[in-house]
CSV table of C-alpha atoms in Angstrom, one decimal:
chain,number,residue,atom,x,y,z
E,1,MET,CA,0.1,-23.4,12.7
E,2,THR,CA,-0.5,-24.0,9.7
E,3,ASP,CA,0.9,-20.7,7.4
E,4,GLN,CA,0.4,-20.3,3.8
E,5,ALA,CA,2.6,-18.1,1.7
E,6,ALA,CA,2.8,-17.3,-2.3
E,7,GLN,CA,5.8,-16.3,-4.4
E,8,HIS,CA,5.2,-12.5,-5.8
E,9,SER,CA,6.0,-11.7,-9.1
E,10,ASP,CA,5.3,-8.6,-11.3
E,11,PRO,CA,3.4,-9.0,-14.3
E,12,GLY,CA,5.6,-9.3,-17.3
E,13,ASP,CA,5.4,-7.1,-20.7
E,14,ALA,CA,3.4,-8.8,-23.3
E,15,GLY,CA,1.9,-7.3,-26.5
E,16,GLY,CA,1.9,-7.5,-30.2
E,17,ALA,CA,1.4,-5.1,-33.1
E,18,GLY,CA,-1.7,-3.5,-34.1
E,19,GLY,CA,-3.2,-0.6,-35.8
E,20,ALA,CA,-6.1,0.4,-38.1
E,21,GLY,CA,-5.8,3.1,-41.0
E,22,GLY,CA,-2.3,3.8,-40.6
E,23,ALA,CA,-2.9,4.9,-36.7
E,24,VAL,CA,0.2,4.3,-34.0
E,25,GLU,CA,-1.5,2.7,-31.1
E,26,GLY,CA,-0.4,0.5,-28.1
E,27,PRO,CA,0.4,-2.9,-28.2
E,28,ARG,CA,-2.7,-5.5,-28.0
E,29,LEU,CA,-3.1,-8.9,-26.2
E,30,THR,CA,-5.0,-11.7,-27.2
E,31,THR,CA,-7.6,-13.4,-24.8
E,32,ARG,CA,-5.3,-15.9,-23.8
E,33,GLU,CA,-2.5,-13.4,-23.1
E,34,THR,CA,-4.8,-11.3,-21.2
E,35,ALA,CA,-6.2,-14.1,-19.1
E,36,GLU,CA,-2.3,-15.2,-18.3
E,37,LEU,CA,-1.4,-11.6,-17.2
E,38,LEU,CA,-4.6,-11.1,-15.1
E,39,GLY,CA,-4.0,-14.8,-13.7
E,40,VAL,CA,-7.5,-15.6,-14.4
E,41,LYS,CA,-9.7,-18.0,-17.0
E,42,PRO,CA,-10.3,-16.5,-20.4
E,43,GLU,CA,-14.2,-16.5,-19.4
E,44,THR,CA,-13.4,-14.3,-16.5
E,45,VAL,CA,-11.6,-11.7,-19.0
E,46,TYR,CA,-15.0,-11.2,-20.8
E,47,ALA,CA,-16.8,-10.7,-17.3
E,48,TYR,CA,-14.5,-8.0,-16.9
E,49,VAL,CA,-15.3,-6.5,-20.0
E,50,SER,CA,-19.1,-6.9,-19.4
E,51,ARG,CA,-18.5,-5.1,-15.8
E,52,GLY,CA,-16.8,-2.2,-17.9
E,53,GLN,CA,-13.5,-2.6,-16.5
E,54,LEU,CA,-11.9,-3.6,-20.0
E,55,SER,CA,-12.5,-2.9,-23.5
E,56,SER,CA,-12.1,-5.3,-26.3
E,57,ARG,CA,-12.0,-5.2,-30.0
E,58,ARG,CA,-12.7,-8.0,-32.5
E,59,ALA,CA,-9.3,-9.6,-33.9
E,60,PRO,CA,-9.0,-9.5,-37.5
E,61,GLY,CA,-10.8,-11.8,-39.4
E,62,GLY,CA,-13.4,-12.1,-36.7
E,63,ARG,CA,-11.6,-14.9,-34.7
E,64,GLY,CA,-11.8,-13.8,-30.7
E,65,SER,CA,-11.2,-10.3,-29.2
E,66,THR,CA,-7.9,-8.4,-28.6
E,67,PHE,CA,-7.3,-5.9,-25.2
E,68,ASP,CA,-5.2,-3.0,-25.2
E,69,ALA,CA,-2.0,-4.0,-23.0
E,70,ALA,CA,-1.9,-0.7,-21.4
E,71,GLU,CA,-5.4,-1.1,-20.0
E,72,VAL,CA,-4.8,-4.7,-18.7
E,73,LYS,CA,-1.6,-3.7,-16.8
E,74,SER,CA,-3.6,-1.0,-15.3
E,75,LEU,CA,-6.4,-3.3,-14.3
E,76,VAL,CA,-3.4,-5.7,-12.5
E,77,ARG,CA,-2.2,-2.8,-10.8
E,78,ARG,CA,-5.8,-2.0,-9.5
E,79,THR,CA,-7.1,-5.5,-8.5
E,80,GLY,CA,-3.7,-7.3,-7.5
E,81,ARG,CA,-2.7,-10.3,-9.7
E,82,ARG,CA,-4.6,-13.5,-9.4
E,83,GLU,CA,-2.7,-16.7,-10.6
E,84,PRO,CA,-2.1,-20.3,-9.0
E,85,GLY,CA,0.0,-20.1,-5.9
E,86,PRO,CA,3.1,-22.4,-5.3
E,87,ALA,CA,1.3,-25.3,-3.6
E,88,ASP,CA,-2.6,-24.8,-4.8
E,89,GLY,CA,-4.9,-22.1,-6.1
E,90,GLY,CA,-5.0,-19.0,-4.4
E,91,LEU,CA,-4.5,-15.0,-4.5
E,92,VAL,CA,-1.1,-13.5,-4.8
E,93,PHE,CA,-0.6,-10.2,-3.6
E,94,ARG,CA,2.1,-7.4,-3.8
E,95,THR,CA,3.4,-6.9,-0.4
E,96,GLY,CA,6.4,-5.3,1.4
E,97,ILE,CA,6.0,-6.9,4.6
E,98,THR,CA,7.4,-10.8,4.4
E,99,LEU,CA,9.2,-12.8,2.0
E,100,ILE,CA,9.6,-16.5,2.5
E,101,GLU,CA,12.4,-18.4,0.3
E,102,SER,CA,15.2,-20.5,0.8
E,103,ASP,CA,14.0,-21.9,4.2
E,104,ARG,CA,14.1,-18.5,5.8
E,105,TYR,CA,11.7,-15.4,6.2
E,106,TYR,CA,12.3,-11.9,6.2
E,107,PHE,CA,10.8,-8.6,7.5
E,108,ARG,CA,11.2,-5.9,4.8
E,109,GLY,CA,14.1,-7.6,3.6
E,110,VAL,CA,15.7,-8.2,7.2
E,111,ASP,CA,16.2,-12.1,8.3
E,112,ALA,CA,13.4,-12.2,11.1
E,113,THR,CA,15.2,-14.4,13.4
E,114,GLU,CA,18.1,-12.2,13.5
E,115,LEU,CA,15.8,-9.2,14.0
E,116,ALA,CA,13.8,-10.8,16.9
E,117,ARG,CA,17.4,-11.7,18.2
E,118,HIS,CA,18.2,-8.1,18.6
E,119,HIS,CA,15.0,-6.4,19.1
E,120,GLY,CA,12.0,-7.0,21.4
E,121,TYR,CA,8.5,-7.5,20.1
E,122,GLU,CA,7.3,-3.8,20.0
E,123,GLU,CA,10.4,-3.0,18.1
E,124,VAL,CA,9.6,-5.5,15.4
E,125,ALA,CA,6.1,-4.5,15.2
E,126,GLU,CA,7.1,-0.9,14.3
E,127,TRP,CA,9.7,-2.0,12.0
E,128,ILE,CA,7.1,-4.3,10.0
E,129,TRP,CA,4.6,-1.1,10.3
E,130,THR,CA,6.6,1.7,9.3
E,131,GLY,CA,10.2,0.4,8.2
E,132,GLU,CA,11.8,2.1,11.4
E,133,ILE,CA,13.3,0.7,14.3
E,134,ARG,CA,12.3,2.6,17.5
E,135,PRO,CA,14.6,1.5,20.3
E,136,GLY,CA,12.7,0.9,23.9
E,137,ILE,CA,9.3,1.9,22.4
E,138,ARG,CA,6.4,0.5,25.0
E,139,PHE,CA,2.9,0.3,23.8
E,140,ILE,CA,0.3,1.9,26.3
E,141,ALA,CA,-3.5,0.9,26.6
E,142,PRO,CA,-5.5,3.8,26.6
E,143,PRO,CA,-7.6,3.7,30.3
E,144,GLU,CA,-11.3,3.9,28.8
E,145,SER,CA,-10.2,1.1,26.3
E,146,LEU,CA,-8.5,-1.1,28.9
E,147,ALA,CA,-11.2,-0.6,31.4
E,148,ALA,CA,-14.2,-1.6,28.8
E,149,ALA,CA,-12.1,-4.7,27.8
E,150,ARG,CA,-11.8,-5.8,31.5
E,151,ARG,CA,-15.5,-5.2,32.2
E,152,ALA,CA,-16.3,-7.2,29.1
E,153,VAL,CA,-14.0,-10.0,29.7
E,154,ASP,CA,-15.0,-10.4,33.6
E,155,ALA,CA,-18.5,-11.0,32.2
E,156,LEU,CA,-17.6,-14.0,30.6
E,157,PRO,CA,-18.2,-17.8,31.7
E,158,ALA,CA,-14.9,-18.9,33.9
E,159,HIS,CA,-14.5,-21.4,31.5
E,160,SER,CA,-13.9,-19.2,28.4
E,161,GLY,CA,-10.7,-19.7,26.7
E,162,SER,CA,-8.0,-17.1,25.9
E,163,THR,CA,-9.5,-16.5,22.2
E,164,ASP,CA,-12.8,-15.9,23.7
E,165,ARG,CA,-11.5,-13.6,25.9
E,166,LEU,CA,-9.4,-11.9,23.1
E,167,ARG,CA,-12.1,-11.3,20.9
E,168,VAL,CA,-14.5,-10.0,23.2
E,169,ALA,CA,-12.0,-8.0,24.8
E,170,LEU,CA,-11.4,-6.5,21.1
E,171,VAL,CA,-14.9,-5.5,20.5
E,172,ALA,CA,-14.9,-3.6,23.7
E,173,ALA,CA,-11.8,-1.8,23.3
E,174,ALA,CA,-13.2,-0.9,19.9
E,175,ALA,CA,-16.3,0.6,21.1
E,176,ALA,CA,-14.4,2.8,23.5
E,177,ASP,CA,-12.2,4.2,20.7
E,178,PRO,CA,-14.2,6.7,18.7
E,179,LEU,CA,-11.4,7.5,16.4
E,180,ARG,CA,-11.3,3.8,15.1
E,181,PHE,CA,-12.8,5.0,11.7
E,182,ASP,CA,-9.5,7.1,10.8
E,183,LEU,CA,-8.0,4.6,8.3
E,184,SER,CA,-5.2,7.1,7.8
E,185,PRO,CA,-1.7,5.5,8.7
E,186,ARG,CA,-1.4,7.9,11.8
E,187,GLY,CA,-4.7,6.8,12.7
E,188,VAL,CA,-4.4,3.1,12.2
E,189,LEU,CA,-1.0,3.1,14.1
E,190,SER,CA,-2.2,4.9,17.2
E,191,SER,CA,-5.3,2.7,17.4
E,192,ALA,CA,-2.9,-0.5,16.8
E,193,ARG,CA,-0.5,0.7,19.6
E,194,GLY,CA,-3.1,1.0,21.8
E,195,LEU,CA,-5.1,-2.1,21.0
E,196,ILE,CA,-2.4,-4.8,21.8
E,197,PRO,CA,-2.0,-3.7,25.4
E,198,SER,CA,-5.7,-3.6,25.7
E,199,LEU,CA,-5.8,-7.1,24.6
E,200,VAL,CA,-3.2,-8.6,27.0
E,201,GLY,CA,-4.3,-6.3,29.8
E,202,ALA,CA,-8.0,-7.6,29.5
E,203,LEU,CA,-6.9,-11.1,30.0
E,204,PRO,CA,-7.0,-12.6,33.7
E,205,MET,CA,-4.0,-13.5,35.8
E,206,ALA,CA,-3.0,-16.9,35.9
E,207,GLY,CA,-3.8,-18.8,39.0
E,208,GLY,CA,-5.2,-15.8,40.9
E,209,GLN,CA,-2.0,-14.1,41.4
E,210,GLU,CA,-1.3,-10.5,42.2
E,211,PHE,CA,0.9,-8.7,39.8
E,212,ALA,CA,2.4,-5.2,40.2
E,213,ALA,CA,2.3,-3.0,37.4
E,214,GLU,CA,5.3,-1.1,36.3
E,215,GLY,CA,3.7,1.7,34.3
E,216,ASP,CA,5.3,2.3,30.7
E,217,THR,CA,8.3,0.3,31.3
E,218,MET,CA,6.7,-2.7,31.0
E,219,GLY,CA,6.8,-4.5,27.5
E,220,ILE,CA,4.3,-6.8,26.0
E,221,ALA,CA,6.1,-9.9,27.0
E,222,ARG,CA,6.4,-9.0,30.4
E,223,GLN,CA,2.6,-8.1,30.7
E,224,LEU,CA,1.6,-11.1,29.0
E,225,TRP,CA,3.8,-13.7,31.1
E,226,PRO,CA,1.8,-13.5,34.2
E,227,LYS,CA,-1.5,-14.1,32.0
E,228,LEU,CA,-0.1,-17.6,30.8
E,229,THR,CA,1.4,-19.2,33.9
E,230,ALA,CA,1.6,-18.6,37.6
E,231,GLN,CA,5.4,-19.5,37.7
E,232,PRO,CA,7.6,-16.4,37.9
E,233,ALA,CA,9.7,-15.5,34.7
E,234,SER,CA,13.3,-15.8,34.9
E,235,ALA,CA,15.1,-13.3,32.6
E,236,ALA,CA,16.0,-16.2,30.2
E,237,SER,CA,12.2,-17.6,29.7
E,238,LEU,CA,11.0,-13.9,29.4
E,239,ALA,CA,13.4,-13.8,26.5
E,240,VAL,CA,11.8,-16.9,25.0
E,241,LEU,CA,8.4,-15.4,25.1
E,242,ASP,CA,9.5,-12.0,23.6
E,243,THR,CA,11.4,-13.5,20.8
E,244,ALA,CA,8.5,-15.8,20.0
E,245,LEU,CA,6.2,-12.7,19.9
E,246,ALA,CA,8.6,-10.9,17.5
E,247,LEU,CA,9.1,-14.1,15.4
E,248,LEU,CA,5.2,-14.7,14.8
E,249,ALA,CA,4.6,-11.2,14.3
E,250,ASP,CA,3.9,-12.1,10.5
E,251,HIS,CA,4.2,-14.9,7.9
E,252,ASP,CA,3.1,-13.3,4.9
E,253,LEU,CA,-0.5,-14.5,3.3
E,254,ALA,CA,-1.4,-16.9,6.3
E,255,ALA,CA,-5.3,-17.6,6.4
E,256,SER,CA,-5.9,-15.2,8.9
E,257,THR,CA,-3.8,-12.7,7.2
E,258,LEU,CA,-5.9,-13.2,4.1
E,259,ALA,CA,-9.1,-12.6,6.0
E,260,ALA,CA,-7.5,-9.6,7.8
E,261,ARG,CA,-6.9,-8.2,4.2
E,262,VAL,CA,-10.4,-9.0,3.1
E,263,ALA,CA,-11.7,-6.8,6.1
E,264,ALA,CA,-9.3,-3.9,5.2
E,265,SER,CA,-10.2,-4.1,1.5
E,266,ALA,CA,-13.9,-3.2,2.7
E,267,HIS,CA,-12.1,-0.4,4.7
E,268,ALA,CA,-13.3,-2.0,8.1
E,269,HIS,CA,-11.6,-0.1,11.1
E,270,PRO,CA,-8.5,-1.8,12.3
E,271,TYR,CA,-10.2,-3.7,15.2
E,272,ALA,CA,-12.6,-5.2,12.8
E,273,VAL,CA,-9.8,-6.3,10.8
E,274,VAL,CA,-8.0,-8.1,13.8
E,275,SER,CA,-11.3,-9.6,14.6
E,276,ALA,CA,-11.4,-11.1,11.4
E,277,GLY,CA,-8.0,-12.3,11.7
E,278,LEU,CA,-8.8,-13.7,15.3
E,279,GLY,CA,-11.9,-15.6,13.6
E,280,VAL,CA,-9.6,-17.6,11.3
E,281,LEU,CA,-7.0,-18.1,13.7
E,282,GLU,CA,-9.0,-20.4,16.2
E,283,GLY,CA,-9.3,-23.1,13.6
E,284,PRO,CA,-7.4,-26.5,14.7
E,285,LEU,CA,-5.2,-26.0,11.3
E,286,HIS,CA,-3.8,-22.4,12.2
E,287,GLY,CA,-3.5,-20.9,15.6
E,288,ALA,CA,-4.8,-23.9,17.5
E,289,ALA,CA,-2.7,-26.2,16.3
E,290,SER,CA,0.3,-25.3,19.0
E,291,GLY,CA,-2.3,-26.6,21.4
E,292,LEU,CA,-2.3,-30.2,19.9
E,293,ALA,CA,1.4,-30.1,20.2
E,294,HIS,CA,1.2,-29.0,23.6
E,295,ARG,CA,-1.0,-31.9,24.6
E,296,MET,CA,1.3,-34.6,22.7
E,297,LEU,CA,4.6,-33.1,24.2
E,298,ALA,CA,3.1,-33.4,27.9
E,299,GLU,CA,2.4,-36.8,27.2
E,300,VAL,CA,5.9,-37.4,25.9
E,301,VAL,CA,7.1,-36.2,29.3
E,302,GLU,CA,4.9,-37.9,31.1
E,303,ARG,CA,5.3,-41.6,29.9
E,304,GLY,CA,9.1,-41.0,29.4
E,305,SER,CA,9.5,-41.7,25.9
E,306,ALA,CA,8.2,-40.6,22.6
E,307,SER,CA,7.9,-43.9,20.7
E,308,PRO,CA,4.5,-44.8,22.2
E,309,VAL,CA,3.1,-41.7,21.8
E,310,VAL,CA,3.9,-41.3,18.2
E,311,ALA,CA,2.8,-44.9,17.5
E,312,ASP,CA,-0.3,-44.1,19.2
E,313,HIS,CA,-0.9,-41.2,16.8
E,314,LEU,CA,0.1,-43.2,13.7
E,315,ARG,CA,-1.9,-46.2,14.7
E,316,THR,CA,-5.3,-43.9,14.8
E,317,GLY,CA,-4.4,-42.0,11.8
E,318,ARG,CA,-3.4,-38.5,13.1
E,319,ARG,CA,-0.7,-36.7,12.1
E,320,VAL,CA,2.3,-36.0,14.6
E,321,PRO,CA,1.6,-32.4,15.5
E,322,GLY,CA,4.3,-30.0,15.9
E,323,LEU,CA,6.3,-31.5,12.7
E,324,GLY,CA,6.5,-30.2,9.0
E,325,HIS,CA,5.5,-26.9,7.6
E,326,ARG,CA,4.4,-26.6,3.9
E,327,LEU,CA,6.9,-23.5,3.3
E,328,TYR,CA,10.1,-25.1,4.6
E,329,THR,CA,11.9,-28.2,3.6
E,330,GLY,CA,14.1,-28.2,6.9
E,331,GLU,CA,13.4,-27.0,10.6
E,332,ASP,CA,11.0,-24.2,10.7
E,333,PRO,CA,13.5,-21.1,11.3
E,334,ARG,CA,11.2,-19.7,14.1
E,335,ALA,CA,11.7,-23.4,15.8
E,336,THR,CA,15.2,-23.2,15.4
E,337,ALA,CA,15.8,-19.7,17.2
E,338,LEU,CA,13.2,-20.6,19.8
E,339,PHE,CA,14.9,-24.0,20.6
E,340,ALA,CA,18.3,-22.2,20.9
E,341,LEU,CA,16.9,-19.9,23.5
E,342,LEU,CA,15.2,-22.5,25.2
E,343,ALA,CA,18.4,-24.5,25.9
E,344,ASP,CA,19.3,-21.7,28.6
E,345,VAL,CA,15.9,-22.3,30.4
E,346,PRO,CA,17.0,-24.8,32.9
E,347,GLN,CA,13.3,-25.8,33.8
E,348,ALA,CA,12.9,-26.4,29.9
E,349,ALA,CA,15.3,-29.4,29.4
E,350,PRO,CA,12.9,-32.0,30.0
E,351,ALA,CA,10.4,-30.8,27.4
E,352,LEU,CA,13.3,-29.9,25.2
E,353,ALA,CA,14.4,-33.6,25.2
E,354,ALA,CA,11.1,-34.9,24.5
E,355,ALA,CA,10.4,-32.7,21.5
E,356,ARG,CA,13.7,-34.0,19.9
E,357,ASP,CA,12.7,-37.3,20.8
E,358,VAL,CA,9.2,-36.7,19.0
E,359,VAL,CA,11.6,-35.5,15.9
E,360,THR,CA,14.1,-38.2,15.8
E,361,THR,CA,11.2,-41.2,16.5
E,362,THR,CA,8.9,-39.9,13.8
E,363,ALA,CA,12.0,-39.4,11.4
E,364,ARG,CA,12.2,-43.5,11.3
E,365,HIS,CA,8.7,-43.1,9.4
E,366,THR,CA,8.7,-40.0,7.8
E,367,PRO,CA,11.3,-37.1,7.4
E,368,LEU,CA,9.4,-34.3,9.1
E,369,HIS,CA,11.3,-31.3,11.1
E,370,ALA,CA,10.1,-29.4,13.8
E,371,ASN,CA,8.0,-26.3,13.4
E,372,VAL,CA,7.2,-23.4,15.7
E,373,ASP,CA,4.3,-25.0,17.3
E,374,LEU,CA,6.6,-27.8,18.9
E,375,ALA,CA,8.8,-24.9,20.1
E,376,LEU,CA,5.7,-23.0,21.9
E,377,ALA,CA,4.8,-26.4,23.3
E,378,VAL,CA,8.2,-26.6,24.7
E,379,LEU,CA,7.5,-23.2,26.3
E,380,SER,CA,4.3,-23.8,27.5
E,381,VAL,CA,4.8,-27.8,28.8
E,382,ALA,CA,8.1,-26.7,30.9
E,383,CYS,CA,6.4,-23.1,32.4
E,384,GLY,CA,3.4,-24.4,33.5
E,385,MET,CA,1.1,-22.9,31.0
E,386,PRO,CA,-2.1,-24.4,29.6
E,387,ALA,CA,-2.5,-26.3,26.3
E,388,GLU,CA,-3.9,-22.9,25.0
E,389,ALA,CA,-1.2,-20.3,25.8
E,390,GLY,CA,0.3,-21.1,22.6
E,391,GLU,CA,-2.7,-19.6,20.6
E,392,ALA,CA,-2.8,-16.8,23.0
E,393,VAL,CA,1.0,-15.8,22.2
E,394,PHE,CA,0.1,-16.4,18.2
E,395,ALA,CA,-2.9,-14.0,18.8
E,396,VAL,CA,-1.1,-11.0,20.4
E,397,SER,CA,1.7,-11.4,18.1
E,398,ARG,CA,0.0,-11.6,14.8
E,399,THR,CA,-2.0,-8.9,15.6
E,400,ALA,CA,0.9,-6.5,14.6
E,401,GLY,CA,1.1,-8.4,11.2
E,402,TRP,CA,-2.8,-8.0,10.7
E,403,ILE,CA,-2.2,-4.3,11.1
E,404,ALA,CA,0.6,-4.0,8.7
E,405,HIS,CA,-1.4,-5.7,6.2
E,406,ALA,CA,-4.4,-3.6,6.9
E,407,LEU,CA,-2.1,-0.3,5.8
E,408,GLU,CA,-1.0,-1.9,2.9
E,409,GLU,CA,-4.7,-2.7,1.9
E,410,TYR,CA,-6.0,0.6,2.8
E,411,ALA,CA,-3.7,2.2,0.2
E,412,GLU,CA,-5.3,-0.3,-2.7
E,413,ARG,CA,-8.4,0.2,-4.6
E,414,PRO,CA,-11.5,-0.8,-2.2
E,415,LEU,CA,-13.0,-4.0,-2.6
E,416,ARG,CA,-10.6,-5.4,-5.3
E,417,MET,CA,-10.9,-9.1,-3.9
E,418,ARG,CA,-14.2,-9.7,-5.5
E,419,PRO,CA,-14.1,-13.4,-6.8
E,420,SER,CA,-16.9,-14.8,-9.0
E,421,GLY,CA,-18.7,-17.7,-8.1
E,422,GLN,CA,-19.0,-20.7,-10.3
E,423,TYR,CA,-22.6,-21.3,-9.9
E,424,GLU,CA,-23.5,-25.2,-10.0
E,425,GLY,CA,-27.4,-25.0,-9.0
E,426,PRO,CA,-30.5,-25.7,-11.3
E,427,ARG,CA,-30.6,-23.6,-14.1
E,428,PRO,CA,-33.3,-21.0,-14.3
E,429,PRO,CA,-36.2,-20.4,-14.5
E,430,GLN,CA,-37.3,-22.8,-11.7
E,431,PRO,CA,-40.9,-23.0,-10.6
E,432,LEU,CA,-41.6,-21.4,-7.2
E,433,PRO,CA,-41.3,-24.1,-4.5
E,434,SER,CA,-44.5,-25.8,-3.1
E,435,PRO,CA,-45.0,-25.1,0.6
E,436,ARG,CA,-44.4,-28.2,2.8
E,437,PRO,CA,-47.6,-29.8,4.3
E,438,ALA,CA,-48.1,-29.0,7.9
E,439,GLY,CA,-47.3,-31.9,10.5
């Protein structure tokens, strides 16, 4: 799964002296200084003026314009600073949820891997939503939402994938929740706590197995396990799944999270926000990347060596899945945490050895480290899960992060993410097009 993150910075103070007729006024900025503070091109500054979002004054001598520094900073606070990201161009938002730096990542300032080691998925979700730990909390699906989601999923073709089922379950659960338009923090959290178990509960059992519900005492990981595999869960393997859910809950402004924030900026309800995230998640460069790692790792286990499998990938110009991450110079900390837990799962030993073989073999060609996709692949291959299992784990887990970002975005000025297109078509006026002759 390819995640993205951006460095966060507060706009710095900038200004100069100005005044007319001896009047005292605040500092003024040049067009260039204003553009830098807003993180846009100079021509975009004048677009803000034309929209009435900024006022300007001709500079002394008639060369250029000046802008009130306080007014510019107010616009920055309302719209979010736009500036180049760490690797390429992108939006940058202030957020208090996730920080990624120095090959580590943190949820509200707490090391995320340590948090996941000591707390289950629901507790971690509550932490990123509210900044509070609620020991032993369990999310409960409202009966109406769960029933609607199951009926909708049951109507899908048998070959439907897990993400297809989750999207359909999401729409059905939303329709069954008349309070979904309540965007207050209390209303959003109430919907979220019911949505996640509704999504999991709507997935069919793996292998047609029967599974006795344990009522309110059953956590999300325990509910999800029999939807992924017919193999029984040991305490050690269930701990890996629960930790994976906690680790994947958020990863700053990944592509799916950006889509979720755009939806929240338009004040879409929480179900629609999650739907936006799921739509992006299905891309092969994001949540679906774990399926590629699963197939590759399964082949390595079958052939007994990573060398021919890695060679096949390189020969055909394909990247070796499960390796490298644009935000980490070393091993993905999520992978490190999961590998440590997988070492305690006896049936995972062959897949874990195969993963290490992939890393070692590829290192002869390029120094890449394992990412979380490879760790998820070890779990799915070892426990008889399908290739898409990692994507399902990712989708269920990241729902918590999308909700957290929606809560932040609902508190911002609506529709603040309105970029301007750079038109490259024919200049008007153009003649009306001629109808195409029939036949």
